[in-house]
Amino acid sequence: MNSVSPLNRKASLWAVGLMLFALFFGAGNLIFPAYLGQQTGESWFSAMTGFLLTGAGLPLLGVIAIGYSGSRDVQALASRVAPWYGVAFAVALYLSIGPLFAMPRTATVSFEIAVAPFLNESQKTVGLAAFSVAFFGVAYWLSMSPGKLVDRIGKILTPVLLLTIAVLVGYAALNPMGVPAAAQGDFALRPFIKGILEGYGTMDALASLVFSIIVIDAVRAMGVDNRSELLRTTAVSGIVAASCLALVYLFIGYMGATSVAGLGLQENGAEVLSKTANFYFGVPGNILLGVIVLLACLSTAVGLITSCSEYFNRLCPGISYKMFVVINTVVSMALANKGLSSILTFSIPMLMLLYPLTIVIILLVFLHKLFGGSRIVYFCTMMATLAVGLLDAYKAAFGFSEEVAADINGSLPLYNVGLGWLLPATVGFILGCILNAALKKKHKAQITKQRSSER
């Protein structure tokens, strides 16, 4: 075990925590709270409280869950349901947050915010192609040595990212455009619930099961190999990252809430950010915002390429890690040129399937000791959740008729607000516990009968 002094370990913990923050923090983490702030207006704090639960709290739980479970990766954790399920879930998760969606999106979003505003329409197609090559070229270089992620991201990219964010949101907080306006639509009716649902959009709960492996490897490299100490250190790094996320979310949410007076209501968070940056700093403000988004997306792309390549290398050891880096980079670069709208259309059904499954597996990790880690409890709970996830995926891909939608909303509580999985998951958990108790009782009776016959 490497010897690391307490002072150096403390500094390394901060570096790991900042690295984790940068891996989580992509363009969506800027856009969602800005839009939420505008829509909730004077109820922005209530909405942001809900947003923080899912946008920062769930990712923290995901990081801790992997450390607490002692699982080596997502596949091992999901295999508690069944071996086939572990492979299927892990592959679907890595492909969704990897080359099929999240990785291409890092390039398209950063291009649209950082570069596209300075190009005319005829230049954008060629511009995106050139930008994606340069973007993924840098991401490829940073991903070729995963052991250097802490130094390259935690100690270099993240401080620059935080500094540029602080300049924009700090100035806006000290010089608000006006007072928060009235909340809009559903945001006025249930701002806290809407905040929770908007937090899902960051997708960081999905990524937490992936990025936590990077954190655990980095902590082990610091000389920590005791399981309880590993969990504590991982949790501290997660708290650093979640705290940074929460702080940035609050400032951006407030900036959005006070921007209505100067900008009016905007259609999306990207417009809120872009026009806010221009309002305060003019063209240099748009450049500043471009730097923020570019750094955020690049950090996330590197983390995703590294994590996906390491997993698929373990799944298919005949193909090297470096070859998977090449494959993931090239596929992401190609799909990035399809444009953001195409990527979203293709991926949303898969995300609607995976998100409730991810939340429930995280919760089961912390309840593991309560039901003795019984596979039948895992199986019943996850299969019930899977049924609703498949329903959500079908709805996102093809939609429902008004009659079918009304029937589902009437028979499945909370389905109309995106939480239809809650009741089935709870019923599945209770059923699993009942079956587990019955099987234990039957097994105990068989043992007693066998001992009696032996006498």
Tab-separated table of C-alpha atoms in Angstrom, residues 84-309:
chain	number	residue	atom	x	y	z
A	84	TRP	CA	-28.415	-11.995	-16.995
A	85	TYR	CA	-30.010	-8.847	-15.615
A	86	GLY	CA	-26.643	-7.556	-14.420
A	87	VAL	CA	-25.144	-7.762	-17.899
A	88	ALA	CA	-28.242	-6.386	-19.659
A	89	PHE	CA	-28.620	-3.443	-17.261
A	90	ALA	CA	-24.929	-2.528	-17.303
A	91	VAL	CA	-24.625	-2.667	-21.100
A	92	ALA	CA	-27.802	-0.592	-21.567
A	93	LEU	CA	-26.633	1.955	-18.983
A	94	TYR	CA	-23.126	2.336	-20.420
A	95	LEU	CA	-24.389	2.613	-23.995
A	96	SER	CA	-26.990	5.226	-22.998
A	97	ILE	CA	-24.688	7.495	-21.028
A	98	GLY	CA	-21.877	6.612	-23.405
A	99	PRO	CA	-21.511	6.549	-27.198
A	100	LEU	CA	-25.211	6.396	-28.092
A	101	PHE	CA	-26.321	9.537	-26.284
A	102	ALA	CA	-24.481	11.401	-23.548
A	103	MET	CA	-21.047	11.459	-25.168
A	104	PRO	CA	-22.259	12.797	-28.550
A	105	ARG	CA	-24.427	15.315	-26.687
A	106	THR	CA	-21.395	16.806	-24.931
A	107	ALA	CA	-20.047	17.892	-28.305
A	108	THR	CA	-23.331	19.053	-29.844
A	109	VAL	CA	-24.396	21.105	-26.803
A	110	SER	CA	-21.000	22.764	-26.404
A	111	PHE	CA	-20.948	23.543	-30.138
A	112	GLU	CA	-24.443	25.057	-30.131
A	113	ILE	CA	-23.725	27.313	-27.146
A	114	ALA	CA	-20.001	28.060	-27.511
A	115	VAL	CA	-19.505	28.154	-31.297
A	116	ALA	CA	-22.779	28.250	-33.272
A	117	PRO	CA	-23.771	31.805	-32.140
A	118	PHE	CA	-20.710	33.118	-33.998
A	119	LEU	CA	-21.490	31.275	-37.281
A	120	ASN	CA	-24.123	31.807	-39.948
A	121	GLU	CA	-26.473	28.982	-40.965
A	122	SER	CA	-24.428	27.930	-44.008
A	123	GLN	CA	-21.334	27.406	-41.852
A	124	LYS	CA	-22.889	25.337	-39.070
A	125	THR	CA	-22.794	21.884	-40.714
A	126	VAL	CA	-19.106	22.107	-41.570
A	127	GLY	CA	-18.464	23.899	-38.302
A	128	LEU	CA	-20.009	21.075	-36.251
A	129	ALA	CA	-17.949	18.485	-38.146
A	130	ALA	CA	-14.698	20.368	-37.523
A	131	PHE	CA	-15.596	21.118	-33.915
A	132	SER	CA	-16.516	17.499	-33.122
A	133	VAL	CA	-13.147	16.305	-34.471
A	134	ALA	CA	-11.268	18.820	-32.317
A	135	PHE	CA	-13.476	18.243	-29.250
A	136	PHE	CA	-13.163	14.469	-29.295
A	137	GLY	CA	-9.486	14.697	-30.199
A	138	VAL	CA	-8.825	16.477	-26.905
A	139	ALA	CA	-11.185	14.105	-25.061
A	140	TYR	CA	-9.318	11.137	-26.586
A	141	TRP	CA	-5.962	12.446	-25.355
A	142	LEU	CA	-7.282	13.038	-21.838
A	143	SER	CA	-8.875	9.565	-21.745
A	144	MET	CA	-5.814	7.562	-22.811
A	145	SER	CA	-4.322	7.700	-19.293
A	146	PRO	CA	-7.241	7.231	-16.838
A	147	GLY	CA	-4.834	7.240	-13.892
A	148	LYS	CA	-4.135	10.927	-14.567
A	149	LEU	CA	-7.786	12.007	-14.420
A	150	VAL	CA	-7.449	13.487	-10.933
A	151	ASP	CA	-4.516	15.668	-11.986
A	152	ARG	CA	-5.965	16.669	-15.349
A	153	ILE	CA	-9.546	17.303	-14.288
A	154	GLY	CA	-9.614	17.665	-10.497
A	155	LYS	CA	-6.582	19.943	-10.319
A	156	ILE	CA	-6.744	21.770	-13.670
A	157	LEU	CA	-10.106	21.805	-15.457
A	158	THR	CA	-12.382	22.016	-12.411
A	159	PRO	CA	-10.860	25.125	-10.792
A	160	VAL	CA	-11.039	26.945	-14.132
A	161	LEU	CA	-14.647	25.762	-14.586
A	162	LEU	CA	-15.667	26.912	-11.102
A	163	LEU	CA	-13.921	30.269	-11.577
A	164	THR	CA	-15.727	31.027	-14.846
A	165	ILE	CA	-19.088	29.972	-13.365
A	166	ALA	CA	-18.434	32.158	-10.319
A	167	VAL	CA	-17.781	35.207	-12.502
A	168	LEU	CA	-21.121	34.877	-14.313
A	169	VAL	CA	-23.493	33.736	-11.571
A	170	GLY	CA	-21.748	35.746	-8.844
A	171	TYR	CA	-22.100	38.989	-10.782
A	172	ALA	CA	-25.730	38.185	-11.587
A	173	ALA	CA	-26.480	37.424	-7.915
A	174	LEU	CA	-24.950	40.720	-6.775
A	175	ASN	CA	-26.680	42.673	-9.562
A	176	PRO	CA	-30.073	41.010	-10.166
A	177	MET	CA	-32.155	42.254	-13.077
A	178	GLY	CA	-35.197	42.507	-10.822
A	179	VAL	CA	-37.324	40.617	-8.314
A	180	PRO	CA	-38.551	37.061	-9.076
A	181	ALA	CA	-41.761	37.026	-11.102
A	182	ALA	CA	-44.871	34.887	-10.625
A	183	ALA	CA	-44.514	31.129	-11.185
A	184	GLN	CA	-45.789	29.638	-14.442
A	185	GLY	CA	-48.250	26.745	-15.013
A	186	ASP	CA	-47.520	23.536	-13.112
A	187	PHE	CA	-44.517	25.233	-11.537
A	188	ALA	CA	-46.983	27.392	-9.623
A	189	LEU	CA	-49.170	24.451	-8.561
A	190	ARG	CA	-46.467	22.109	-7.217
A	191	PRO	CA	-43.005	23.707	-7.455
A	192	PHE	CA	-41.356	21.185	-5.113
A	193	ILE	CA	-42.571	18.148	-7.120
A	194	LYS	CA	-41.702	19.837	-10.405
A	195	GLY	CA	-38.246	20.526	-9.031
A	196	ILE	CA	-37.788	16.840	-8.215
A	197	LEU	CA	-38.815	15.810	-11.736
A	198	GLU	CA	-36.638	18.460	-13.392
A	199	GLY	CA	-33.682	17.083	-11.427
A	200	TYR	CA	-34.093	13.779	-13.259
A	201	GLY	CA	-33.129	15.584	-16.450
A	202	THR	CA	-29.514	15.987	-15.337
A	203	MET	CA	-29.154	12.166	-15.611
A	204	ASP	CA	-26.466	12.312	-12.934
A	205	ALA	CA	-28.080	9.488	-10.955
A	206	LEU	CA	-27.353	7.216	-13.930
A	207	ALA	CA	-23.813	8.497	-14.235
A	208	SER	CA	-23.168	8.167	-10.481
A	209	LEU	CA	-23.054	4.367	-10.732
A	210	VAL	CA	-20.377	4.769	-13.395
A	211	PHE	CA	-18.314	7.665	-12.045
A	212	SER	CA	-18.188	6.132	-8.554
A	213	ILE	CA	-15.813	3.463	-9.897
A	214	ILE	CA	-13.396	6.212	-10.996
A	215	VAL	CA	-13.620	7.733	-7.512
A	216	ILE	CA	-13.011	4.409	-5.749
A	217	ASP	CA	-9.990	3.680	-7.970
A	218	ALA	CA	-8.615	7.161	-7.245
A	219	VAL	CA	-9.127	6.678	-3.493
A	220	ARG	CA	-7.383	3.300	-3.608
A	221	ALA	CA	-4.473	4.954	-5.423
A	222	MET	CA	-4.153	7.205	-2.348
A	223	GLY	CA	-3.319	4.112	-0.299
A	224	VAL	CA	-6.785	3.398	1.117
A	225	ASP	CA	-7.690	-0.296	0.979
A	226	ASN	CA	-9.673	-0.861	4.203
A	227	ARG	CA	-13.358	-1.226	3.243
A	228	SER	CA	-14.775	1.060	5.941
A	229	GLU	CA	-12.120	3.694	5.295
A	230	LEU	CA	-12.702	3.355	1.543
A	231	LEU	CA	-16.424	3.959	2.057
A	232	ARG	CA	-15.810	6.950	4.319
A	233	THR	CA	-13.308	8.513	1.926
A	234	THR	CA	-15.534	7.886	-1.086
A	235	ALA	CA	-18.479	9.441	0.762
A	236	VAL	CA	-16.415	12.535	1.620
A	237	SER	CA	-15.433	12.956	-2.041
A	238	GLY	CA	-19.090	12.550	-3.013
A	239	ILE	CA	-20.142	15.178	-0.473
A	240	VAL	CA	-17.579	17.632	-1.891
A	241	ALA	CA	-18.961	17.073	-5.412
A	242	ALA	CA	-22.630	17.222	-4.320
A	243	SER	CA	-22.010	20.403	-2.306
A	244	CYS	CA	-20.431	22.103	-5.325
A	245	LEU	CA	-23.364	20.995	-7.483
A	246	ALA	CA	-25.899	22.272	-4.937
A	247	LEU	CA	-24.168	25.646	-4.586
A	248	VAL	CA	-23.975	26.204	-8.338
A	249	TYR	CA	-27.611	25.090	-8.792
A	250	LEU	CA	-28.836	27.571	-6.177
A	251	PHE	CA	-26.993	30.495	-7.739
A	252	ILE	CA	-28.100	29.616	-11.281
A	253	GLY	CA	-31.688	29.067	-10.090
A	254	TYR	CA	-31.716	32.503	-8.450
A	255	MET	CA	-30.156	34.034	-11.543
A	256	GLY	CA	-32.950	32.518	-13.647
A	257	ALA	CA	-35.667	33.646	-11.235
A	258	THR	CA	-34.498	37.269	-11.287
A	259	SER	CA	-33.827	37.345	-15.051
A	260	VAL	CA	-37.480	37.541	-16.124
A	261	ALA	CA	-37.581	41.264	-15.351
A	262	GLY	CA	-34.764	41.927	-17.815
A	263	LEU	CA	-35.218	39.192	-20.414
A	264	GLY	CA	-38.818	38.062	-20.236
A	265	LEU	CA	-39.697	34.366	-20.260
A	266	GLN	CA	-37.455	32.245	-22.468
A	267	GLU	CA	-38.196	28.909	-24.155
A	268	ASN	CA	-35.290	26.991	-22.603
A	269	GLY	CA	-32.390	27.247	-20.210
A	270	ALA	CA	-29.816	27.716	-22.963
A	271	GLU	CA	-31.522	30.938	-24.036
A	272	VAL	CA	-31.717	32.105	-20.413
A	273	LEU	CA	-27.985	31.595	-19.954
A	274	SER	CA	-26.970	33.019	-23.304
A	275	LYS	CA	-29.084	36.172	-22.964
A	276	THR	CA	-28.085	36.627	-19.320
A	277	ALA	CA	-24.408	36.452	-20.243
A	278	ASN	CA	-24.987	38.966	-23.046
A	279	PHE	CA	-27.079	41.235	-20.778
A	280	TYR	CA	-24.280	41.592	-18.225
A	281	PHE	CA	-21.141	41.378	-20.373
A	282	GLY	CA	-22.150	41.703	-24.038
A	283	VAL	CA	-20.204	39.562	-26.552
A	284	PRO	CA	-17.477	38.834	-23.961
A	285	GLY	CA	-20.281	37.371	-21.846
A	286	ASN	CA	-21.189	34.929	-24.619
A	287	ILE	CA	-17.524	33.981	-24.857
A	288	LEU	CA	-17.420	33.455	-21.085
A	289	LEU	CA	-20.505	31.241	-21.252
A	290	GLY	CA	-18.922	29.326	-24.122
A	291	VAL	CA	-15.841	28.636	-21.998
A	292	ILE	CA	-18.026	27.409	-19.114
A	293	VAL	CA	-20.027	25.052	-21.308
A	294	LEU	CA	-16.964	23.807	-23.193
A	295	LEU	CA	-15.081	22.964	-19.992
A	296	ALA	CA	-18.138	21.313	-18.443
A	297	CYS	CA	-18.861	19.183	-21.503
A	298	LEU	CA	-15.224	18.229	-22.039
A	299	SER	CA	-14.841	17.065	-18.433
A	300	THR	CA	-18.007	14.972	-18.691
A	301	ALA	CA	-16.963	13.493	-22.056
A	302	VAL	CA	-13.611	12.380	-20.647
A	303	GLY	CA	-15.238	10.714	-17.655
A	304	LEU	CA	-17.759	8.896	-19.842
A	305	ILE	CA	-15.207	7.722	-22.416
A	306	THR	CA	-12.934	6.454	-19.644
A	307	SER	CA	-15.690	4.668	-17.723
A	308	CYS	CA	-17.287	3.073	-20.786
A	309	SER	CA	-13.954	1.934	-22.182
